[in-house]
mmCIF file of C-alpha atoms in Angstrom:
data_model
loop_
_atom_site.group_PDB
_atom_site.id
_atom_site.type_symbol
_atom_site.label_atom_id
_atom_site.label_comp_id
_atom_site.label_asym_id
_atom_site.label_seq_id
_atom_site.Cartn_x
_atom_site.Cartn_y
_atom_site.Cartn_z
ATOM 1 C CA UNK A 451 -52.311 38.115 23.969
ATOM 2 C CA UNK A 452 -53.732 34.658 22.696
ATOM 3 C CA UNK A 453 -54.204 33.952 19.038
ATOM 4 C CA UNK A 454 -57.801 34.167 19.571
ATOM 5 C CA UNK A 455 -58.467 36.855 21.664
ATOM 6 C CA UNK A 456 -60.770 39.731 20.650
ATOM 7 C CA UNK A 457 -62.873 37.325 18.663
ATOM 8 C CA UNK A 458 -66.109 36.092 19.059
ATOM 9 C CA UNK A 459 -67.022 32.748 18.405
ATOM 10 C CA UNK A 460 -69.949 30.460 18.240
ATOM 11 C CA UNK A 461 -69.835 26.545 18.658
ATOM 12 C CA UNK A 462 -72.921 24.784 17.495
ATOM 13 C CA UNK A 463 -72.872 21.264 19.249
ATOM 14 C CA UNK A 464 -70.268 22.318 21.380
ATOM 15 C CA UNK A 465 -70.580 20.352 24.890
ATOM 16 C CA UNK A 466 -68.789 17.254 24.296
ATOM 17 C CA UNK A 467 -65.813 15.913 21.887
ATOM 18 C CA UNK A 468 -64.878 17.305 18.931
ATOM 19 C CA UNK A 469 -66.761 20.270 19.671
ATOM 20 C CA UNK A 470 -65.806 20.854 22.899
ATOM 21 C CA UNK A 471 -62.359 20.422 21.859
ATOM 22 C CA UNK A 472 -62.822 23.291 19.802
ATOM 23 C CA UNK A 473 -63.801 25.319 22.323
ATOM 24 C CA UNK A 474 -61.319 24.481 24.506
ATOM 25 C CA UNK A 475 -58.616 25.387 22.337
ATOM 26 C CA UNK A 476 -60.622 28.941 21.413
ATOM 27 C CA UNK A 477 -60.929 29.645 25.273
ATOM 28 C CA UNK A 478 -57.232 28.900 25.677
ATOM 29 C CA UNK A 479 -56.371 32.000 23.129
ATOM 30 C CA UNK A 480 -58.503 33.947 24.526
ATOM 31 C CA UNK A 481 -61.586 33.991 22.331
ATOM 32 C CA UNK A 482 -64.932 34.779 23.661
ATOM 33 C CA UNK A 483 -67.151 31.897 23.259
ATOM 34 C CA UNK A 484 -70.895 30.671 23.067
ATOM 35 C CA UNK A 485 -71.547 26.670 22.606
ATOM 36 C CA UNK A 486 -75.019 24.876 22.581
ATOM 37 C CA UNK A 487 -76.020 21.192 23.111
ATOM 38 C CA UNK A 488 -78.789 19.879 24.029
ATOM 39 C CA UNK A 489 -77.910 16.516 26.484
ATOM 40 C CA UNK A 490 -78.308 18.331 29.951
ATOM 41 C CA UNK A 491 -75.403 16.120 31.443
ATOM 42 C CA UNK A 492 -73.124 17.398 28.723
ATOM 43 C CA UNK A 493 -74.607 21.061 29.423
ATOM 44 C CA UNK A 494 -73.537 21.004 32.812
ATOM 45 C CA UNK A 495 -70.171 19.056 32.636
ATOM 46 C CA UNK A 496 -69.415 21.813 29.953
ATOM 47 C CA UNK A 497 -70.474 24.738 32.553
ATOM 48 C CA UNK A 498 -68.523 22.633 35.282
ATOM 49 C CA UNK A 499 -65.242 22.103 33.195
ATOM 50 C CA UNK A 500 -65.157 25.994 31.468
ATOM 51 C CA UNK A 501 -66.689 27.976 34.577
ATOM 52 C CA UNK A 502 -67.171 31.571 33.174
ATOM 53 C CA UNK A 503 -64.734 30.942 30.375
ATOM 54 C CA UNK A 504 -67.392 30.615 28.087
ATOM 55 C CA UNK A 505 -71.515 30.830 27.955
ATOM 56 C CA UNK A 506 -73.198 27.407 27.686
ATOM 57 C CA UNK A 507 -76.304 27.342 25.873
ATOM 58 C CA UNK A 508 -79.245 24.828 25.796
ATOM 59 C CA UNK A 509 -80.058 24.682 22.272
ATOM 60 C CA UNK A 510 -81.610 22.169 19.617
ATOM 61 C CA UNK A 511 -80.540 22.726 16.315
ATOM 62 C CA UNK A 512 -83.556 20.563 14.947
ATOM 63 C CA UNK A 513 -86.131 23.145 16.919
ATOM 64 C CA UNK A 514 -86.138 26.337 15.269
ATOM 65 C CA UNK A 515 -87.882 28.046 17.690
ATOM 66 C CA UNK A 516 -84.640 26.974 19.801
ATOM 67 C CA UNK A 517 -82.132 28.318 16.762
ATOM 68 C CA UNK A 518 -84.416 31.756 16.819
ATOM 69 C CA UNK A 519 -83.940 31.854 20.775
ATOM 70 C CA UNK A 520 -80.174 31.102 20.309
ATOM 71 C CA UNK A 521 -79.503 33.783 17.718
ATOM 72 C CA UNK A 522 -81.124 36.466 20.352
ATOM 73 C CA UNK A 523 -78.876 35.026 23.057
ATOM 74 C CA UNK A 524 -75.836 35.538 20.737
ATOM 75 C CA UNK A 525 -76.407 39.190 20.194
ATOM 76 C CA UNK A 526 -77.495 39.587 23.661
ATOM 77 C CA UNK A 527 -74.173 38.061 24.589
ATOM 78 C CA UNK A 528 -71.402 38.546 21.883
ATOM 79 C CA UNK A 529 -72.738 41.211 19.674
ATOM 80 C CA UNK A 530 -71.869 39.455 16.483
ATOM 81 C CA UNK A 531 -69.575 36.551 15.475
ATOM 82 C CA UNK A 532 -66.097 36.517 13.969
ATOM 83 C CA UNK A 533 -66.283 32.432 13.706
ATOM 84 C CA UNK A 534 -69.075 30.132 13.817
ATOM 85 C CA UNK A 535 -68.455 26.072 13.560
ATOM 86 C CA UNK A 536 -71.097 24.430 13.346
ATOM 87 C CA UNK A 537 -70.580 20.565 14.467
ATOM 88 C CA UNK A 538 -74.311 19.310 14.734
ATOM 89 C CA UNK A 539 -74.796 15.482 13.964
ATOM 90 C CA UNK A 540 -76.095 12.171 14.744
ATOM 91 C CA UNK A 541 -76.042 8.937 13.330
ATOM 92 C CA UNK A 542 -77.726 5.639 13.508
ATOM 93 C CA UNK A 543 -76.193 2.447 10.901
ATOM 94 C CA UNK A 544 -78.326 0.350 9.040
ATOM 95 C CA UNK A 545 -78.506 -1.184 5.616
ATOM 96 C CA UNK A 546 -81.048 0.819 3.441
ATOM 97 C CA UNK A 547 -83.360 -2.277 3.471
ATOM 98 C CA UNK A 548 -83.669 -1.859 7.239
ATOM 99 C CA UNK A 549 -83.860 2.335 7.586
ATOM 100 C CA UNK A 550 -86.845 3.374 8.830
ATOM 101 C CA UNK A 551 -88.879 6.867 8.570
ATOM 102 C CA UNK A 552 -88.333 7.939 11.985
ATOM 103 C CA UNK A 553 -84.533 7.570 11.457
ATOM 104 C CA UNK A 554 -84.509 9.083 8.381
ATOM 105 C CA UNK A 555 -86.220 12.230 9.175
ATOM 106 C CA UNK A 556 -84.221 12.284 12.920
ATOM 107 C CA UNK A 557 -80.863 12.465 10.845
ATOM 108 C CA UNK A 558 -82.236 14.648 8.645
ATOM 109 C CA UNK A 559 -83.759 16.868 10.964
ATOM 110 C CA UNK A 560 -80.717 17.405 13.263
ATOM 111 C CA UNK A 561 -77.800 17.142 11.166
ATOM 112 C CA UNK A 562 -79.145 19.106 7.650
ATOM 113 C CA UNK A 563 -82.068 20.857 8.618
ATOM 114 C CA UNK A 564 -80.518 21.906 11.977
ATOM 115 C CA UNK A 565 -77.067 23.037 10.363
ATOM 116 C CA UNK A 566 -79.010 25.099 7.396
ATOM 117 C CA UNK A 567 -81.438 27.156 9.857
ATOM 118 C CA UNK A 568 -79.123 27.535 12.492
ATOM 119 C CA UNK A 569 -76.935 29.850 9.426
ATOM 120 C CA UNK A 570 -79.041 31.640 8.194
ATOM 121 C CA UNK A 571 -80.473 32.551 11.189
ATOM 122 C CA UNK A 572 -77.021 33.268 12.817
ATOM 123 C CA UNK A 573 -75.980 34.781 9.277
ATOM 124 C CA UNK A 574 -76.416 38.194 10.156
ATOM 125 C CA UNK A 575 -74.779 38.424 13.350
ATOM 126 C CA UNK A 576 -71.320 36.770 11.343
ATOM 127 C CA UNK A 577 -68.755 39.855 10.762
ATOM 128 C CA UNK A 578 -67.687 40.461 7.201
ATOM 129 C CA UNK A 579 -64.287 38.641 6.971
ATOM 130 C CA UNK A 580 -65.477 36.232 9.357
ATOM 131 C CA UNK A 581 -66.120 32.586 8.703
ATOM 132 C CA UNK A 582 -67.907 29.396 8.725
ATOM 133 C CA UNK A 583 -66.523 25.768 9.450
ATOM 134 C CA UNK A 584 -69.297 22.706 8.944
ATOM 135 C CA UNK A 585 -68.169 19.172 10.654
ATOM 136 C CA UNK A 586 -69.116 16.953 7.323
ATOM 137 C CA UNK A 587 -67.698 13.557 7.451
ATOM 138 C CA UNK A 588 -65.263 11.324 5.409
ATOM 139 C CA UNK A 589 -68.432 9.474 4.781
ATOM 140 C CA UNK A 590 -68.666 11.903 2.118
ATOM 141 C CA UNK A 591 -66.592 10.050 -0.101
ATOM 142 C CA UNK A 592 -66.109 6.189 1.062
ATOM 143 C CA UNK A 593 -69.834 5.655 0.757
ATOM 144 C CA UNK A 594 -69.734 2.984 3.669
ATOM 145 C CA UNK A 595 -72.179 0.537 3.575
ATOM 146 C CA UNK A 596 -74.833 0.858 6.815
ATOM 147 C CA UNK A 597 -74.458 4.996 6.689
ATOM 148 C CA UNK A 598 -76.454 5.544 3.483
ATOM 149 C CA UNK A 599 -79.222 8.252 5.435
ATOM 150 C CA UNK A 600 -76.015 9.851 7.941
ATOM 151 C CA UNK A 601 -73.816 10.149 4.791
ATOM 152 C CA UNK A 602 -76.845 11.457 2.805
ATOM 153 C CA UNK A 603 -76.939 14.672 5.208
ATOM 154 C CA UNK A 604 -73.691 15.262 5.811
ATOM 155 C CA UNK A 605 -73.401 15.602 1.595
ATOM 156 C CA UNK A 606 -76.020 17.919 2.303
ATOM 157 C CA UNK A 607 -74.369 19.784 4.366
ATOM 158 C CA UNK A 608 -70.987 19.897 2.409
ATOM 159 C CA UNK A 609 -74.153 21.119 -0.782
ATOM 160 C CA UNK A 610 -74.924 23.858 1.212
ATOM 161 C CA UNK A 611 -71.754 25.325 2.544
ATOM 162 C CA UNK A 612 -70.764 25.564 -1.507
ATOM 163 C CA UNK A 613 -73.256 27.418 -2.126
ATOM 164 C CA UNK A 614 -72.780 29.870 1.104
ATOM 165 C CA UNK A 615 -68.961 30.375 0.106
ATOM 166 C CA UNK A 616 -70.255 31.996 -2.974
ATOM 167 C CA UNK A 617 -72.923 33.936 -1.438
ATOM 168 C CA UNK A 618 -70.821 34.873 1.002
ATOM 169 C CA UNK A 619 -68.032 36.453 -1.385
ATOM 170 C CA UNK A 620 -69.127 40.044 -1.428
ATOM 171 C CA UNK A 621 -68.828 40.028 1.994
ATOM 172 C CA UNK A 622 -65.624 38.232 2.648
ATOM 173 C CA UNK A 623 -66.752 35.401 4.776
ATOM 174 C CA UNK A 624 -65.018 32.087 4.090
ATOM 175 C CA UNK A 625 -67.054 28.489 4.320
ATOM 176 C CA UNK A 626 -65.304 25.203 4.516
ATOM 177 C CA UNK A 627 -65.800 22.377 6.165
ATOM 178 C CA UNK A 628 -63.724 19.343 7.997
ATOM 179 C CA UNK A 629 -64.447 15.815 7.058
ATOM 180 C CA UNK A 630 -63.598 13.626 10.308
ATOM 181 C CA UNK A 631 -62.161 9.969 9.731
ATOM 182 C CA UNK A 632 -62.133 7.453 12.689
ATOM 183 C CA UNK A 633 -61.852 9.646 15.905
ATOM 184 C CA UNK A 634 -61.024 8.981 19.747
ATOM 185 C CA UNK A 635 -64.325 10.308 20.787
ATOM 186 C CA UNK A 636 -66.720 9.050 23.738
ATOM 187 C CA UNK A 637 -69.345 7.705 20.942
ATOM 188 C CA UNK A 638 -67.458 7.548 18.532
ATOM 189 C CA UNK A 639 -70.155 9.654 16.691
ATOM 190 C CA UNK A 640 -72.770 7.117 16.754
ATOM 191 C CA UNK A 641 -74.851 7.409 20.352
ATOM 192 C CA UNK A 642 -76.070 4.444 22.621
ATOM 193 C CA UNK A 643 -72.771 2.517 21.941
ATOM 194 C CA UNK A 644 -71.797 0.228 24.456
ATOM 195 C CA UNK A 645 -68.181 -0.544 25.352
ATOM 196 C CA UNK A 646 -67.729 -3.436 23.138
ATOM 197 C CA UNK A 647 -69.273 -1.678 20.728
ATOM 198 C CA UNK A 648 -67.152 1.241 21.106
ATOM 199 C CA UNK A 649 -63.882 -1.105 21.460
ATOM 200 C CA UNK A 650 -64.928 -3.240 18.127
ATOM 201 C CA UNK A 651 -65.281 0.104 16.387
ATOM 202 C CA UNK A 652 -61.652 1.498 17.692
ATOM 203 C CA UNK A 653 -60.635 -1.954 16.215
ATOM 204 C CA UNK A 654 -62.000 -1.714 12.649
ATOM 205 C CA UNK A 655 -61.127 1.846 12.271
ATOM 206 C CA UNK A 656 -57.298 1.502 13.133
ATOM 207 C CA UNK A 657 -57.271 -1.477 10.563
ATOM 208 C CA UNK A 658 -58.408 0.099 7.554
ATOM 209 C CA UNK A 659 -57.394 3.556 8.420
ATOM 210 C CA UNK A 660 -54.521 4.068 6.235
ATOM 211 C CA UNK A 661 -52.128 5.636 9.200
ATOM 212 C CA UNK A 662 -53.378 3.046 11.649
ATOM 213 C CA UNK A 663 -54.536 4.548 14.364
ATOM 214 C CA UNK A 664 -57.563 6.561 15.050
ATOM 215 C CA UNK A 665 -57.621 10.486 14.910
ATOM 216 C CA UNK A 666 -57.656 12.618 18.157
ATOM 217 C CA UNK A 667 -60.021 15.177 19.377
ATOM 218 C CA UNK A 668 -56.777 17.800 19.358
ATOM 219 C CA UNK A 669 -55.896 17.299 15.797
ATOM 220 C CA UNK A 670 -59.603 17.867 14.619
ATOM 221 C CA UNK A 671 -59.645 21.119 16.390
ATOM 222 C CA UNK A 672 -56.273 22.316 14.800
ATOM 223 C CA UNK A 673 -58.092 21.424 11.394
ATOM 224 C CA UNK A 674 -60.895 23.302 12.519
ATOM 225 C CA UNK A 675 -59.697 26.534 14.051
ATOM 226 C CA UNK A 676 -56.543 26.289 10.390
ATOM 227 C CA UNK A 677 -60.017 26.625 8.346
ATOM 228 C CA UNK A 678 -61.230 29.391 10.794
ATOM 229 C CA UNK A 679 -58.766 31.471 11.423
ATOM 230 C CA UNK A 680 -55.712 30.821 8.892
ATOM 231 C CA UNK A 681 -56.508 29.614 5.850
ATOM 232 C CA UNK A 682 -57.113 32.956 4.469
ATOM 233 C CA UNK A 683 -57.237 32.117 0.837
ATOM 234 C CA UNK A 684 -59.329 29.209 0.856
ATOM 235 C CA UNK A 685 -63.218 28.763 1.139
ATOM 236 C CA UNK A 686 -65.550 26.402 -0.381
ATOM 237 C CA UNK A 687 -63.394 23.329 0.644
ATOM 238 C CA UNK A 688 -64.031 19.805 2.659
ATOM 239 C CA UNK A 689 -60.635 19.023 4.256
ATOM 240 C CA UNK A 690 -60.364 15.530 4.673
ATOM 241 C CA UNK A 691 -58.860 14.557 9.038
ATOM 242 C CA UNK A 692 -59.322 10.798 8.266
ATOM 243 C CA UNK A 693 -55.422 9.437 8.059
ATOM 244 C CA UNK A 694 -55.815 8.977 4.453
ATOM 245 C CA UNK A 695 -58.956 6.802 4.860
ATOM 246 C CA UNK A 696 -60.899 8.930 2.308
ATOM 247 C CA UNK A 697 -58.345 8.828 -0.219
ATOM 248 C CA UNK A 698 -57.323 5.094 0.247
ATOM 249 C CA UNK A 699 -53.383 5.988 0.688
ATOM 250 C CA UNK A 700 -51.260 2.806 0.763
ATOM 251 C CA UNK A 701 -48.050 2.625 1.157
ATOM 252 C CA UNK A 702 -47.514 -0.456 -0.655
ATOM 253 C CA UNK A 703 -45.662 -0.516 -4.429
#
């Protein structure tokens, strides 16, 4: 029997790095799971690499007609939901001066709109004693300069699962959230990179990252599925994965 099995779980932005490690590691103990994306490449490497381990959804968390069509396909499929992460988010970096409208509202839409609807529409498929994870970011409290609009949402987001976690008391669900740092993922969380870019961002986050050295996929999932599944007593939190970036650790007297 694997730690997860007999549970039902839902993986919102699912089909590729953090989220995908996520599933992976819910597959491996046995969970039955459901993830969306919406990149068709990453749709079907994600059918490819989990076979009928798991049921791959096309989904856009920013479409609502999608998030009503996915909440019928999760009752169709799983019946209800023990855990639901939801891991929605994109980013673009530019000084305020420079961010424009369509930006705004794209970050907006996908990564605060997209994470609210997709809830409450899921909301009543979620078991009592079940729970919610949001992927926030360490953003949240560094304030770095050219994410003003991503770090905007993801505070949103971190708002709104607050508020949910007391909602949510009477019937035992706990919401927290995981705040990534600098993390060995394809884009590194910010799409269209190319590989200097990607290399020159590896760079600059091992050398201000306080444990130099980036994060791993593997060690944001343990965070993840710890907030899930174990940490029984706890809801309403951001956990910090960031190597003590967020809280500026040094380990000089």
């Amino acid at each position: 029997m694997g730690a997860y099995a007999g549970k039902r779980a839902v993986v919102v932005g699912g089909t590729h790095g953090m989220g995908m490690g996520v599933v992976e590691e819910l597959v491996a103990g046995g969970a039955r799971v459901l993830l969306t994306g919406r990149n068709e490449r990453n749709l079907e490497e994600a059918r490819a690499k989990l076979g009928p381990d798991a049921h791959v959804v096309r989904a856009d968390a920013a479409d609502l007609a999608d998030v009503d069509a996915l909440a019928a396909t999760v009752r169709e499929e799983l019946g209800g939901i023990d855990f639901l992460h939801v891991n929605v988010g994109v980013s673009g970096l530019a000084p305020v001066a420079e961010v424009t409208e369509e930006a705004y509202d794209w970050m907006f839409d996908v990564n605060t709109k997209g994470a609210f609807f997709t809830v409450q529409r899921l909301l009543p498929l979620i078991s009592d004693h079940g729970s919610i994870v949001f992927t926030t970011a360490v953003t949240n409290v560094t304030g770095s300069a050219g994410m003003s609009v991503y770090t905007g949402t993801k505070a949103a987001v971190l708002g709104f699962g607050r508020v949910l976690a007391s909602e949510l008391l009477p019937r035992g669900i706990r919401v927290n959230a995981v705040a990534p740092g600098f993390i060995d993922t394809p884009s590194m969380g910010v799409p269209g990179l190319t590989e200097e870019q990607r290399e020159e961002f590896m760079r600059v986050g091992d050398a201000t990252t306080p444990m130099g050295r980036h994060g791993t996929i593997a060690e944001v999932a343990r965070a993840v599925l710890f907030l899930g599944f174990e940490a029984t007593f706890t809801s309403g939190q951001e956990i910090l994965v960031d190597g003590g970036l967020g809280l500026g650790l040094s380990s000089q007297f």
